[in-house]
Amino acid sequence: MRGIAILGSTGSIGKQALQVIALHPDRFFVTALTAHKNAALLFEQVRAFRPRLAALTGEEVPVPSDLSFCEFRFGPHALEEVAREALGPDVLAAVVGVAGLKAVMAARQSGKRVLLANKETLVAGGEMVMAACPPDENGPTLLPVDSEHSAIFQCLQGAGPNAYEKILLTASGGPFRTWAKESMRAATVEQALGHPTWSMGAKITVDSASMFNKALEIIEAKWLFSARPEQIQVVVHPQSIVHSAVQFRDGAVIAQLGAPDMRLPILYAMSYPERLSTGAEELDLFALRHLTFERPDTDKFPALAMAYEALRQGGAACCVLNAANEEACFAFLRRQIPFGRIPEIVRSALDRHGHLPARDLSDIDRADALARETARRLLDETPSARIT
Ligand code: NAD
Ligand code: MG
């Protein structure tokens, strides 16, 4: 039996993690759960999975009397406290945004294994997080949950002593893959939320539409697999069946295929190196009419070039890219700026703060805060604010 704490249990990843845990009660139990604001769902989950610890990182609310078996914490620091104090051995980081960074570090400081969905943490604090996650006697202490990175990790299980030459990082292309650049600028929130293949939380869905999700994933791949920027090739694959691939010196390409269903990478991180049933239908190759692959349109999606640039710049550039994108993405979701402003705001923040250092957590906090300040000022200056 492995105990698992889920940070962000009320979100898309968190709920699917609880689904696979419920399928395997003989293998996993829940040590802790956290949510930001959705107290009603958190209470329901605590009732069903009976963790000893839970947290609501937003405002304090009264706890129902039948949940007295569980200790509740409240406020922004509660996330870190739960990551540190929950019983081991595993913590699934499934919160959204850089809010997960300190909790991931706390989980590692208390010797826990981190299952990482929360890619923003690795984008903002890559060097520091990787330094905190060396493999131990039981194997990796940081396991990817993001589907592409799980795919790469799975492909590398067959690599033996061979180093890979290239990572082929697949991308669905999002809802605007076939749109003209000019129409995309004025896309609505509803259009951006209409992802063709995956059902996910709002932030990552908008990131998929702007391809900032793939930009974050390029950076995530660099850290997880010690890749040089030129070893990471984005391949647009609209069917989302090939979740990524790895190419070797002899030309062999090893890919991982599956239906677009996050339960597989979530459960693989939990049960690694074993594979367990996810409860999903198996992939029917005969039902797939075709699998297609395209080069990304780097003119329409400037996010990709910004990721390579930030990686080459090093220091806090990736942290700045992430922070400005978080601000711009949530402003778009609030209908404060048009979709086309998102990359412009990230561009300005990178130009202004991309040179900052990232030696430790206080450097990262500072770069994050400065990037957000610049992004917020640009939001206020957006002439077409309050778009309909
Ligand atoms: P979501 O918005 O559905 O859920 C986010 C969770 O985090 C919720 O439980 C919410 O209560 C909590 N949360 C939100 N803001 C918080 C804050 N400031 N402090 C603490 N907790 C907070 O998001 P999601 O789609 O489940 O994504 C979670 C993470 O996983 C993201 O980093 C995302 O990029 C990554 N991811 C998601 C998917 C997916 O299929 N949804 C796939 C790959 C990676
Ligand atoms: Mg992904």
Short mmCIF file of C-alpha atoms in Angstrom, two decimals, residues 215-348:
data_model
loop_
_atom_site.label_atom_id
_atom_site.label_comp_id
_atom_site.label_asym_id
_atom_site.label_seq_id
_atom_site.Cartn_x
_atom_site.Cartn_y
_atom_site.Cartn_z
CA ALA A 215 6.46 26.30 -24.66
CA LEU A 216 6.26 25.30 -20.97
CA GLU A 217 6.62 21.64 -21.97
CA ILE A 218 9.80 22.32 -24.00
CA ILE A 219 11.30 23.80 -20.83
CA GLU A 220 9.88 20.96 -18.71
CA ALA A 221 11.51 18.40 -21.08
CA LYS A 222 14.85 20.17 -20.86
CA TRP A 223 14.93 19.73 -17.09
CA LEU A 224 13.43 16.27 -16.82
CA PHE A 225 15.59 14.70 -19.52
CA SER A 226 18.70 16.94 -19.44
CA ALA A 227 18.03 17.91 -23.07
CA ARG A 228 19.77 20.65 -24.95
CA PRO A 229 17.24 23.02 -26.58
CA GLU A 230 18.18 21.82 -30.09
CA GLN A 231 17.39 18.23 -29.09
CA ILE A 232 13.70 19.06 -28.57
CA GLN A 233 11.55 19.11 -31.71
CA VAL A 234 7.86 20.01 -31.45
CA VAL A 235 5.71 17.92 -33.80
CA VAL A 236 2.06 18.88 -34.32
CA HIS A 237 -0.09 15.75 -34.21
CA PRO A 238 -3.78 16.71 -34.12
CA GLN A 239 -5.14 13.29 -33.12
CA SER A 240 -3.24 13.21 -29.77
CA ILE A 241 -2.57 9.47 -29.99
CA VAL A 242 1.23 9.55 -30.16
CA HIS A 243 2.01 11.22 -26.83
CA SER A 244 5.67 11.84 -27.75
CA ALA A 245 8.66 9.90 -29.06
CA VAL A 246 12.39 9.60 -28.70
CA GLN A 247 14.87 9.18 -31.55
CA PHE A 248 18.18 7.29 -31.27
CA ARG A 249 21.49 7.42 -33.15
CA ASP A 250 20.60 4.49 -35.42
CA GLY A 251 17.43 6.28 -36.58
CA ALA A 252 15.08 4.23 -34.41
CA VAL A 253 12.13 6.21 -33.10
CA ILE A 254 10.36 4.82 -30.04
CA ALA A 255 6.96 6.34 -29.39
CA GLN A 256 4.26 5.85 -26.77
CA LEU A 257 0.68 5.67 -28.04
CA GLY A 258 -2.61 5.71 -26.20
CA ALA A 259 -6.03 7.34 -26.11
CA PRO A 260 -5.94 10.95 -24.87
CA ASP A 261 -6.73 10.04 -21.26
CA MET A 262 -4.70 11.42 -18.34
CA ARG A 263 -5.53 8.46 -16.12
CA LEU A 264 -2.73 6.49 -17.82
CA PRO A 265 0.17 8.90 -17.11
CA ILE A 266 -1.21 9.66 -13.61
CA LEU A 267 -1.41 5.98 -12.69
CA TYR A 268 1.92 5.12 -14.34
CA ALA A 269 3.67 7.73 -12.13
CA MET A 270 1.91 6.23 -9.09
CA SER A 271 2.65 2.57 -9.85
CA TYR A 272 5.99 2.88 -11.73
CA PRO A 273 7.62 0.63 -12.79
CA GLU A 274 4.51 -1.54 -12.68
CA ARG A 275 1.54 -0.99 -15.00
CA LEU A 276 -1.99 -1.25 -13.60
CA SER A 277 -5.40 -1.06 -15.26
CA THR A 278 -6.77 2.50 -15.62
CA GLY A 279 -10.35 1.41 -16.22
CA ALA A 280 -10.28 3.09 -19.65
CA GLU A 281 -11.08 1.36 -22.94
CA GLU A 282 -8.01 0.11 -24.76
CA LEU A 283 -6.76 1.92 -27.83
CA ASP A 284 -8.41 0.53 -30.98
CA LEU A 285 -5.85 0.94 -33.79
CA PHE A 286 -8.42 -0.17 -36.37
CA ALA A 287 -10.73 2.68 -35.38
CA LEU A 288 -7.99 5.27 -36.05
CA ARG A 289 -8.32 6.32 -39.65
CA HIS A 290 -5.02 8.17 -39.78
CA LEU A 291 -2.27 9.70 -37.68
CA THR A 292 -0.86 12.93 -39.13
CA PHE A 293 2.18 15.06 -38.28
CA GLU A 294 2.95 18.70 -39.16
CA ARG A 295 5.64 21.26 -38.46
CA PRO A 296 4.47 23.88 -35.93
CA ASP A 297 3.58 27.32 -37.32
CA THR A 298 6.15 29.37 -35.43
CA ASP A 299 4.96 32.64 -36.92
CA LYS A 300 1.39 32.14 -35.69
CA PHE A 301 2.55 30.76 -32.32
CA PRO A 302 5.49 32.90 -31.10
CA ALA A 303 5.36 31.08 -27.73
CA LEU A 304 7.57 28.28 -29.08
CA ALA A 305 10.46 30.55 -30.11
CA MET A 306 10.18 32.35 -26.76
CA ALA A 307 10.67 29.03 -24.93
CA TYR A 308 13.90 28.25 -26.82
CA GLU A 309 15.09 31.81 -26.31
CA ALA A 310 14.37 31.69 -22.55
CA LEU A 311 16.15 28.34 -22.26
CA ARG A 312 19.23 29.68 -24.02
CA GLN A 313 19.18 32.81 -21.88
CA GLY A 314 19.05 30.73 -18.69
CA GLY A 315 18.79 32.35 -15.25
CA ALA A 316 15.25 33.41 -14.46
CA ALA A 317 14.14 33.88 -18.09
CA CYS A 318 11.88 30.79 -18.01
CA CYS A 319 10.42 31.92 -14.68
CA VAL A 320 9.65 35.32 -16.23
CA LEU A 321 8.03 33.70 -19.26
CA ASN A 322 5.86 31.57 -16.99
CA ALA A 323 4.81 34.38 -14.63
CA ALA A 324 3.87 36.77 -17.45
CA ASN A 325 1.96 34.00 -19.20
CA GLU A 326 0.03 33.16 -16.01
CA GLU A 327 -1.00 36.81 -15.64
CA ALA A 328 -1.93 37.19 -19.31
CA CYS A 329 -3.75 33.87 -19.47
CA PHE A 330 -5.96 34.60 -16.44
CA ALA A 331 -6.60 38.17 -17.72
CA PHE A 332 -7.81 36.68 -21.00
CA LEU A 333 -10.04 34.26 -19.05
CA ARG A 334 -11.49 37.31 -17.19
CA ARG A 335 -12.08 38.88 -20.66
CA GLN A 336 -9.75 41.74 -19.79
CA ILE A 337 -7.48 41.38 -22.85
CA PRO A 338 -7.85 39.91 -26.34
CA PHE A 339 -6.25 36.52 -27.01
CA GLY A 340 -3.60 38.10 -29.28
CA ARG A 341 -2.21 40.15 -26.38
CA ILE A 342 -1.01 37.07 -24.48
CA PRO A 343 2.27 36.56 -26.43
CA GLU A 344 2.85 40.31 -26.64
CA ILE A 345 2.71 40.64 -22.86
CA VAL A 346 5.07 37.68 -22.36
CA ARG A 347 7.44 39.16 -24.96
CA SER A 348 7.61 42.49 -23.11
#
